[in-house]
Short mmCIF file of C-alpha atoms in Angstrom, two decimals:
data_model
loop_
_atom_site.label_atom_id
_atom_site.label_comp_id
_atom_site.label_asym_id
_atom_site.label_seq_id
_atom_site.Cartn_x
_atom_site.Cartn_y
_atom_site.Cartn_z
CA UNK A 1 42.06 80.50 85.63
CA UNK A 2 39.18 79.91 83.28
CA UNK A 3 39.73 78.88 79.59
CA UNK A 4 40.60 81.37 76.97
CA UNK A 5 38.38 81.36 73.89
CA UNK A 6 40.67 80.68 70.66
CA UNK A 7 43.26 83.55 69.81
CA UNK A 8 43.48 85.28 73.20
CA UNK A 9 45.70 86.17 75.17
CA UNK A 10 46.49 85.53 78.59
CA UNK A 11 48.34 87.54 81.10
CA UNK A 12 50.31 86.24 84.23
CA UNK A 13 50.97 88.44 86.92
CA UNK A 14 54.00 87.95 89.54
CA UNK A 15 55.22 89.87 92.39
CA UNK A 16 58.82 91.43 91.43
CA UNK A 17 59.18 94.48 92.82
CA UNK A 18 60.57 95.69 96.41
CA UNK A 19 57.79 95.45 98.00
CA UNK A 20 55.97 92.28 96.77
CA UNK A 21 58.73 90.27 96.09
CA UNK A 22 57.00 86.77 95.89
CA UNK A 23 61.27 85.33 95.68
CA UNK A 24 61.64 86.18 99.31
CA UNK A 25 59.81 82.83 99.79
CA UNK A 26 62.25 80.70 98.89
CA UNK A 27 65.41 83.00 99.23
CA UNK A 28 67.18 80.68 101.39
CA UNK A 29 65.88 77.65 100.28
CA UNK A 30 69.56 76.59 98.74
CA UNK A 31 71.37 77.44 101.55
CA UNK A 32 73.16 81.22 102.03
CA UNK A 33 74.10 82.01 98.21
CA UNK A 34 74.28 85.93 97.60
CA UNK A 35 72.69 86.19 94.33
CA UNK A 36 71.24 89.45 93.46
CA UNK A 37 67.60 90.49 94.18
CA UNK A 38 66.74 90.85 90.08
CA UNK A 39 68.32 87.81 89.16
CA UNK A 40 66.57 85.99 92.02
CA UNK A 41 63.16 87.46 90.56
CA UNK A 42 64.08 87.03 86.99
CA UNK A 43 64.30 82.78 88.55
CA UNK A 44 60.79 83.62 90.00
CA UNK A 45 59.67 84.42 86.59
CA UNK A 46 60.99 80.83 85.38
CA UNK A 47 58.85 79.53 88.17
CA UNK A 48 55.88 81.13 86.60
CA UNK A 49 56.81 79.65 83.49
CA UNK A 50 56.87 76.18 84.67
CA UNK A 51 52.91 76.07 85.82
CA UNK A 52 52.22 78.31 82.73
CA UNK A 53 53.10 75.65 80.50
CA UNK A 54 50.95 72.94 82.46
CA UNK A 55 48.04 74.75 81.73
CA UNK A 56 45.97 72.92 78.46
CA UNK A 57 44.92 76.46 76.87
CA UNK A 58 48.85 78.11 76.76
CA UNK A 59 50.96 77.66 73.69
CA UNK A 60 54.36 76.63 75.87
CA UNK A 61 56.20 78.13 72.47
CA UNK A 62 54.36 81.18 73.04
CA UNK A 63 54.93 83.00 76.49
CA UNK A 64 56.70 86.46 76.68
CA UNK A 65 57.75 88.59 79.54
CA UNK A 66 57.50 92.22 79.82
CA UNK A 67 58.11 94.63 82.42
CA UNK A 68 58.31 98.74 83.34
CA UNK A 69 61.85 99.78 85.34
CA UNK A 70 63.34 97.33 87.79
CA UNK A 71 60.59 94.84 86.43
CA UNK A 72 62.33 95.14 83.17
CA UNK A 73 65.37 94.42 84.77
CA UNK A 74 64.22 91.48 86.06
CA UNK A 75 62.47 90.32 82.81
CA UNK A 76 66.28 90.42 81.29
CA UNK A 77 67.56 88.49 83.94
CA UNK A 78 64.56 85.79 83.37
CA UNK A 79 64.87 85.50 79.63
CA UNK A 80 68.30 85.68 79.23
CA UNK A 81 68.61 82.48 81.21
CA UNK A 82 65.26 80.71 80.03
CA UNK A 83 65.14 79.92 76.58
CA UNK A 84 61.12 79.15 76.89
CA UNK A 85 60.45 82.30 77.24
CA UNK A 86 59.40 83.27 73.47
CA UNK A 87 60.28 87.47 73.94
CA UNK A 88 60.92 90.38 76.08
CA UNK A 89 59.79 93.33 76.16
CA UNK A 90 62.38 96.17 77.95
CA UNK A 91 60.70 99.25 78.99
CA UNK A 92 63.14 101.71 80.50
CA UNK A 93 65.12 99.29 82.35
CA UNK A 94 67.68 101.96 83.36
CA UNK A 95 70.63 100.34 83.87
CA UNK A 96 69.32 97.52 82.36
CA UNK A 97 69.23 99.12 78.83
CA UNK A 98 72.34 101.40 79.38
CA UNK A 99 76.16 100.16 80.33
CA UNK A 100 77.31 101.10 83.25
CA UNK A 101 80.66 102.10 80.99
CA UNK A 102 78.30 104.70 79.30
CA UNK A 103 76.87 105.74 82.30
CA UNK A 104 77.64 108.38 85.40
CA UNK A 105 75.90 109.56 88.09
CA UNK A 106 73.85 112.57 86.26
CA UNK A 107 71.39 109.25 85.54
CA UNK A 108 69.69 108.07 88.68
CA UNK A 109 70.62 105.10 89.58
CA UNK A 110 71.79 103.70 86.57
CA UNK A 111 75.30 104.32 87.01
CA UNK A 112 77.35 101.54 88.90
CA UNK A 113 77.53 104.08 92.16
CA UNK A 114 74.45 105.28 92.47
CA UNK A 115 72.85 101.52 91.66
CA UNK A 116 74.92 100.15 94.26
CA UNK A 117 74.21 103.25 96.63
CA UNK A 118 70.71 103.50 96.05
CA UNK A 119 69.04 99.58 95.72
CA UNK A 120 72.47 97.21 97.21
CA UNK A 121 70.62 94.09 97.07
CA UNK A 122 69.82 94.23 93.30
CA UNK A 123 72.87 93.69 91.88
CA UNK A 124 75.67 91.87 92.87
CA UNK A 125 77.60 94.45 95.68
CA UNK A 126 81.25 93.83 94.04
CA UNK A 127 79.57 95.71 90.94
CA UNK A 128 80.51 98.69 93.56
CA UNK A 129 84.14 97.70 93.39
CA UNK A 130 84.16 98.97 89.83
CA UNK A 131 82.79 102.52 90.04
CA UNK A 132 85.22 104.34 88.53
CA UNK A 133 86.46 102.45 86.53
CA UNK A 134 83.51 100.82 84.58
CA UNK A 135 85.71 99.83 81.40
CA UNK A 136 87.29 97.29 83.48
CA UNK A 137 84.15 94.83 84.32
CA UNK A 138 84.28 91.63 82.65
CA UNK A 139 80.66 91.81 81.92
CA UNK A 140 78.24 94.75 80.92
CA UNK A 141 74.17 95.13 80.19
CA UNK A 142 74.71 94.24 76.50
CA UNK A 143 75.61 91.15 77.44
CA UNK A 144 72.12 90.32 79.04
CA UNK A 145 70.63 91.44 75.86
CA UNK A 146 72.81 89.52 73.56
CA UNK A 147 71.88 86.36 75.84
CA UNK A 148 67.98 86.72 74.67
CA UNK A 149 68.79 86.90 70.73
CA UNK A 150 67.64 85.63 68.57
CA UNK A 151 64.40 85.92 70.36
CA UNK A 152 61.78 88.92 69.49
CA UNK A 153 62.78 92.36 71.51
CA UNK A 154 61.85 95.59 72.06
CA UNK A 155 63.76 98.10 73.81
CA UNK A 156 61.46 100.67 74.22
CA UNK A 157 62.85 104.02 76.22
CA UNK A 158 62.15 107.68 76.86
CA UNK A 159 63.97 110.91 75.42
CA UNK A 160 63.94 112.94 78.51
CA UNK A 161 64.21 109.60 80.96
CA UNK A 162 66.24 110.71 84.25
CA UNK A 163 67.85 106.93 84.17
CA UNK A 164 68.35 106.35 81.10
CA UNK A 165 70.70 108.38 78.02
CA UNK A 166 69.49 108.21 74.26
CA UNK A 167 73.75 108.09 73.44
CA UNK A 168 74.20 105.05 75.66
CA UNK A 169 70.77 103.20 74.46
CA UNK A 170 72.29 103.19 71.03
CA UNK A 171 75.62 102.20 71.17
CA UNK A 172 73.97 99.08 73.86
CA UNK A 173 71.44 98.61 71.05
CA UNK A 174 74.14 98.42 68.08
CA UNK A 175 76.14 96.33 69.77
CA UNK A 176 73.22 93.65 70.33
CA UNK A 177 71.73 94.31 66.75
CA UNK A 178 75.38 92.87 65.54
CA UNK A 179 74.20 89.58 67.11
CA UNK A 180 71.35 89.36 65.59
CA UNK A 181 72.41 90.02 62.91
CA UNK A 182 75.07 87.05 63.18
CA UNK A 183 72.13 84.39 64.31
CA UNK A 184 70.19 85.54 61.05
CA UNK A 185 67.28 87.52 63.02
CA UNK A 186 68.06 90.98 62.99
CA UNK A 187 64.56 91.72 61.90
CA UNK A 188 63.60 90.28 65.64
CA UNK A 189 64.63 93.77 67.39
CA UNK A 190 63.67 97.18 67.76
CA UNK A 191 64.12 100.01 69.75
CA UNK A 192 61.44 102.51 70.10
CA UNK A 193 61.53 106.08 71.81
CA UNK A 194 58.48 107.92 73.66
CA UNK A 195 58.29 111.36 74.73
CA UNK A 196 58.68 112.34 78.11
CA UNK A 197 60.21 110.90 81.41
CA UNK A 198 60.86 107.70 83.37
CA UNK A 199 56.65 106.67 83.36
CA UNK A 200 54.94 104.85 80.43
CA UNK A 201 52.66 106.82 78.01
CA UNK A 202 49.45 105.60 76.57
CA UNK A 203 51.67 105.36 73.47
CA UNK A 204 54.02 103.19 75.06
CA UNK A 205 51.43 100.41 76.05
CA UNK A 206 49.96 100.67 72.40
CA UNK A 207 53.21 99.79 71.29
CA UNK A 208 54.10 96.70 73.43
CA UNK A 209 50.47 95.58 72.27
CA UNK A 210 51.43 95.41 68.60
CA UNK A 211 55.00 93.98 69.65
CA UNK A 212 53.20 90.89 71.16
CA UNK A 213 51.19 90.71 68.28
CA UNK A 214 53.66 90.87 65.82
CA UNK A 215 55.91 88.52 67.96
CA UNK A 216 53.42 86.31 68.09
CA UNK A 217 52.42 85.93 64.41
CA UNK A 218 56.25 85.50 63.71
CA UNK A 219 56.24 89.55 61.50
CA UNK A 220 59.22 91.21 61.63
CA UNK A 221 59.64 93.57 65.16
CA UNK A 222 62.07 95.73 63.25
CA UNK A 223 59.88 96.94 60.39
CA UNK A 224 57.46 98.46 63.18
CA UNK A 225 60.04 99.38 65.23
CA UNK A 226 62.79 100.82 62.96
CA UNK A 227 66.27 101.97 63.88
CA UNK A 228 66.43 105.80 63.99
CA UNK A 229 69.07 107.04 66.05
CA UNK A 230 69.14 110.64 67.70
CA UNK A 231 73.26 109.89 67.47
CA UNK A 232 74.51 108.49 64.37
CA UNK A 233 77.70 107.87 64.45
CA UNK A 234 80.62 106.21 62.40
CA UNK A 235 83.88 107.22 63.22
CA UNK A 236 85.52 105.29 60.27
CA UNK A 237 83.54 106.91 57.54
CA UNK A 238 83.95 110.62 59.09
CA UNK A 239 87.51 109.84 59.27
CA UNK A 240 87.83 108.70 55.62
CA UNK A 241 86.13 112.06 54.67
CA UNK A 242 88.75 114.06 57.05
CA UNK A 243 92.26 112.86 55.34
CA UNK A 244 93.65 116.31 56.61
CA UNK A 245 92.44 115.79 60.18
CA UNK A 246 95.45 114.15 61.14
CA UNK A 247 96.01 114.24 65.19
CA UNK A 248 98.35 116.83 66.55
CA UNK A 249 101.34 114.85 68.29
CA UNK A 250 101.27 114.34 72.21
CA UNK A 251 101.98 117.71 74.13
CA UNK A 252 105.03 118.10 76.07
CA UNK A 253 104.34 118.46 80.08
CA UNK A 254 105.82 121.80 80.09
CA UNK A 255 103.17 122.67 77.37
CA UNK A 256 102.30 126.56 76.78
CA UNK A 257 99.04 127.91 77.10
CA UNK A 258 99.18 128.75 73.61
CA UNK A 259 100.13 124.75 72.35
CA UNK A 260 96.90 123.30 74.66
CA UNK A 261 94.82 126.19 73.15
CA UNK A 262 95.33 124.77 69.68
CA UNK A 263 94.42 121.54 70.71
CA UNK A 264 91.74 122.01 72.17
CA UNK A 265 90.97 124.28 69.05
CA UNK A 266 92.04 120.78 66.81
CA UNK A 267 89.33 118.31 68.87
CA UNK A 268 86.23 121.07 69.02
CA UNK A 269 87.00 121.31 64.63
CA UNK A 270 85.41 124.46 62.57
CA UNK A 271 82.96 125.90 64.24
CA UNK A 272 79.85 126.17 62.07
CA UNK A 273 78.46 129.39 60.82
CA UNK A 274 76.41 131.35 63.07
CA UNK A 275 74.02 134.77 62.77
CA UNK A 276 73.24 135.57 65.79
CA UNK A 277 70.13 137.35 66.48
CA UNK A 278 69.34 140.52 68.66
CA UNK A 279 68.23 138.79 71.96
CA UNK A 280 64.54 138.26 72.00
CA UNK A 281 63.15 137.53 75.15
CA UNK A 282 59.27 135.50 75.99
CA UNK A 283 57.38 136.40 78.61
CA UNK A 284 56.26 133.18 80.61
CA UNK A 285 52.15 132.49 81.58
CA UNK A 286 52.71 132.01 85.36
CA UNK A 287 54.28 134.49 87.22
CA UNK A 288 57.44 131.09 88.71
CA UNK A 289 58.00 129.95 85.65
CA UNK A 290 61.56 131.20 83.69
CA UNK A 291 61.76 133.55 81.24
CA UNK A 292 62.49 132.16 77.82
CA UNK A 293 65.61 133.81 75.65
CA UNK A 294 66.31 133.32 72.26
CA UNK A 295 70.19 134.11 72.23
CA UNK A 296 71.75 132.58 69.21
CA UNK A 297 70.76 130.74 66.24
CA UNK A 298 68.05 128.17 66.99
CA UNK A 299 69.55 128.74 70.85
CA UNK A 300 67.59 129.62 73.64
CA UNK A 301 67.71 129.82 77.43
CA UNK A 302 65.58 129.75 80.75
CA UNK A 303 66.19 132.74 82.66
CA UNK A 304 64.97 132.46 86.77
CA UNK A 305 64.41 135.78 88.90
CA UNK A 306 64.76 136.21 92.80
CA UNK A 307 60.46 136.64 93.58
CA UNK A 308 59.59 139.92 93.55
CA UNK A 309 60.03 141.24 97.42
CA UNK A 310 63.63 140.36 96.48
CA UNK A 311 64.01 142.79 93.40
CA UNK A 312 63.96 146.37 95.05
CA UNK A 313 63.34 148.90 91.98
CA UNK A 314 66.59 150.20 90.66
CA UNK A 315 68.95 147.13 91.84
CA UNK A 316 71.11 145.36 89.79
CA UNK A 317 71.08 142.11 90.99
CA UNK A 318 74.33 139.48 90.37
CA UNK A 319 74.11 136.81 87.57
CA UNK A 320 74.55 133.32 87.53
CA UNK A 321 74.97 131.07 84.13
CA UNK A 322 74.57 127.74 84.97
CA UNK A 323 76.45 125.20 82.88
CA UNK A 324 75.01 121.69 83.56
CA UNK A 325 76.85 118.75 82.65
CA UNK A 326 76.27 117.24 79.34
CA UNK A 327 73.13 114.89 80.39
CA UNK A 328 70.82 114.07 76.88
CA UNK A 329 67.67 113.68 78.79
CA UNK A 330 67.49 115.95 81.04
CA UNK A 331 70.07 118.67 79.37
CA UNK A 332 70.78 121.69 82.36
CA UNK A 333 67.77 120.29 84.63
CA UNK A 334 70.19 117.12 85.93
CA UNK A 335 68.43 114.26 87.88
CA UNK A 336 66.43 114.43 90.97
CA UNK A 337 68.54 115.67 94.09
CA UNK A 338 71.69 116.61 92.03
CA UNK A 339 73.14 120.15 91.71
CA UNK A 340 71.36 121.10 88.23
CA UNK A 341 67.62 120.09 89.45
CA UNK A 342 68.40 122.31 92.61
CA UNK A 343 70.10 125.63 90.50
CA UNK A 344 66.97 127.38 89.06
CA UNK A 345 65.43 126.71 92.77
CA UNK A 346 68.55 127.74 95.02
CA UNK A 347 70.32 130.48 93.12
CA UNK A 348 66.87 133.10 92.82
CA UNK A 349 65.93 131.62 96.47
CA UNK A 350 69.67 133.24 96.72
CA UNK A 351 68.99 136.47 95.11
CA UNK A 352 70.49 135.86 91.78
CA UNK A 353 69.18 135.72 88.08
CA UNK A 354 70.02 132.24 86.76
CA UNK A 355 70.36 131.58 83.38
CA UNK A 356 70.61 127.87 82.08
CA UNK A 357 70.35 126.18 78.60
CA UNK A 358 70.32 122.91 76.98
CA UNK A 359 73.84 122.16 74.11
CA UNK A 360 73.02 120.39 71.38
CA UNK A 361 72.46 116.47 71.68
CA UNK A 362 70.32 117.20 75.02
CA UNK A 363 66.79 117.52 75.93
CA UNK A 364 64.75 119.11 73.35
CA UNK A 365 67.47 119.19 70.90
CA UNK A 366 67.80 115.66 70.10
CA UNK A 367 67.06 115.92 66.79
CA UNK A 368 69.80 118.71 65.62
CA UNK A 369 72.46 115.64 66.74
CA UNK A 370 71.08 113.28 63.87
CA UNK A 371 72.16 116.15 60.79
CA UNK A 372 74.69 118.07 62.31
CA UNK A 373 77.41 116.10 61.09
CA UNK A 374 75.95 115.94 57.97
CA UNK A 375 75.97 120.06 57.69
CA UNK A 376 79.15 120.43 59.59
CA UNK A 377 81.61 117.60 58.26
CA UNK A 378 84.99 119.31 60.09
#
């Protein structure tokens, strides 16, 4: 490697993924330990560290690790367990950024069962034992985090990300600010959100320029990265506003219809005012795409016809409205290969007209979640 002129950086490139994974070399070479393909490669990473730091023209204080996906992963797993690496930059880790606990298997791969099912070798396989029942793992992913503090990081993530859920990014992100905030460096962290899915934007690599940068010249990460959560949420100050919201007491088992009605009425609270509009309906611009619906107030729906051989003039055909589960980024269109990607392909394929729609908190309506509390208190 030739010498760097004063002020520039260098970049060291490793192989950590699946298919160049330069830690196969030495795999065995402490006899037959299981440990986990990303923790094995975040160890590679040290490796890399220790002939970065012979070189004459790198600052040994100054060497950071970045990485996209299960690189990012393995960038944790490095830092977290090498102080001499200076920072880390996270992009969309998957189950790296998100607890398992928050986590199900809507989100590819990033809950404990499909992690386990889908890549066994990188994580440890009694993680498996715990699907299910997530809450009762002795460790989680904010723990990795909390492991690199005080050092500079950026968690940097997509809205509509098919491993990854804005809701579990924040409470994982909260929970490692409070350490920072404890070691006196809660300026080092940020989170920062990109349009789009899983893949890095131009926008994206901009951003993990000026986080290096910043790192580097010791500025605070948080001031360019600010907090802004799509989910703000504290239950102890909506609950001091709500003095009348006391909890109904535990229902009998012979409960009546009429007793779980009311609460059920008591958890969903008032619902808010709502006009609802006659039905106005958008033609789309290619003759497969849905039809959009405006049905409500600020509400609207894709609606997906049976092709045209399939529509005889005159026939009512039968209706399907799809409710998806409640997934943030991808709202009714659920991950690759699960039931809600297939619907709006199967059920017209079927002969029905399927109707789907994203609630509130999902997709493209992240941003009603950050003031609807605010407008609807009860």
């Amino acid at each position: 490697m030739p010498a760097l002129e004063e002020g520039k950086l260098a970049i060291c490139i490793y192989g950590a993924s699946d298919r160049s994974d330069a830690s196969k070399a030495y795999k065995d070479l402490f006899g037959n330990y299981g440990w986990e393909d990303l923790r094995r490669r975040g160890w590679s990473a040290s490796r890399a560290v220790d002939w970065l730091t012979t070189l004459d023209f790198v600052n040994p204080k100054q060497i950071y690790i970045g990485g996209h996906s299960r690189s990012a992963k393995a960038s944790l797993a490095a830092a977290a367990f090498d102080d001499r690496i200076a920072g880390v930059i996270a992009s969309s880790p998957g189950g790296g950024s998100m607890n398992f606990c928050f986590s199900d298997q809507y989100y590819t791969y990033a809950s404990a069962e499909g992690l386990t099912r889908g890549f066994p070798t990188w994580r440890t396989p009694r993680l498996r034992l715990f699907t299910g029942r997530e809450n009762q793992l002795p460790a989680d992913n904010h723990m990795i985090y909390a492991l690199v503090a005080p050092r500079p990081l950026i968690m940097s993530t997509a809205l509509h990300d098919p491993v990854e859920n804005t809701w579990g990014i924040e409470r994982v992100f909260e929970q490692v600010q409070e350490v920072y905030k404890l070691l006196g460096q809660h300026q080092n962290i940020g989170l920062r959100y990109r349009p789009g899915p899983h893949a890095p934007d131009a926008g994206a690599y901009a951003a993990h320029n000026e986080f290096l940068l910043r790192a580097s010249e010791g500025k605070s990460i948080a001031d360019s990265f600010p907090y802004q959560p799509y989910h703000p949420w504290n239950y102890a100050a909506w609950a001091a506003k709500q003095p009348h919201m006391e909890a109904p007491s535990r229902l009998p088992v012979d409960a009546t219809r009429e007793q779980i009605a009311a609460q059920i009425r008591w958890l969903l609270g008032d619902a808010p005012p709502v006009k609802v509009p006659q039905a106005e309906i958008k033609q789309p611009n290619r003759a497969d795409a849905p039809v959009k619906v405006v049905f409500g107030q600020g509400l609207s729906a894709d609606v997906y016809y049976p092709a045209a051989a399939q529509r005889p003039n005159g026939l009512k055909l039968p209706a399907v409205l799809w409710l998806g589960s409640f997934n943030t980024s991808a709202g009714y269109k659920v991950g690759p290969g699960t039931p809600g990607d297939l619907a709006q392909d199967f059920f017209p394929r079927a002969g029905f007209v399927m109707m789907g729609y994203d609630p509130i908190g999902t997709r493209d309506r992240h941003e009603e979640r950050r003031v609807f509390y605010d407008k609807y208190p009860n």
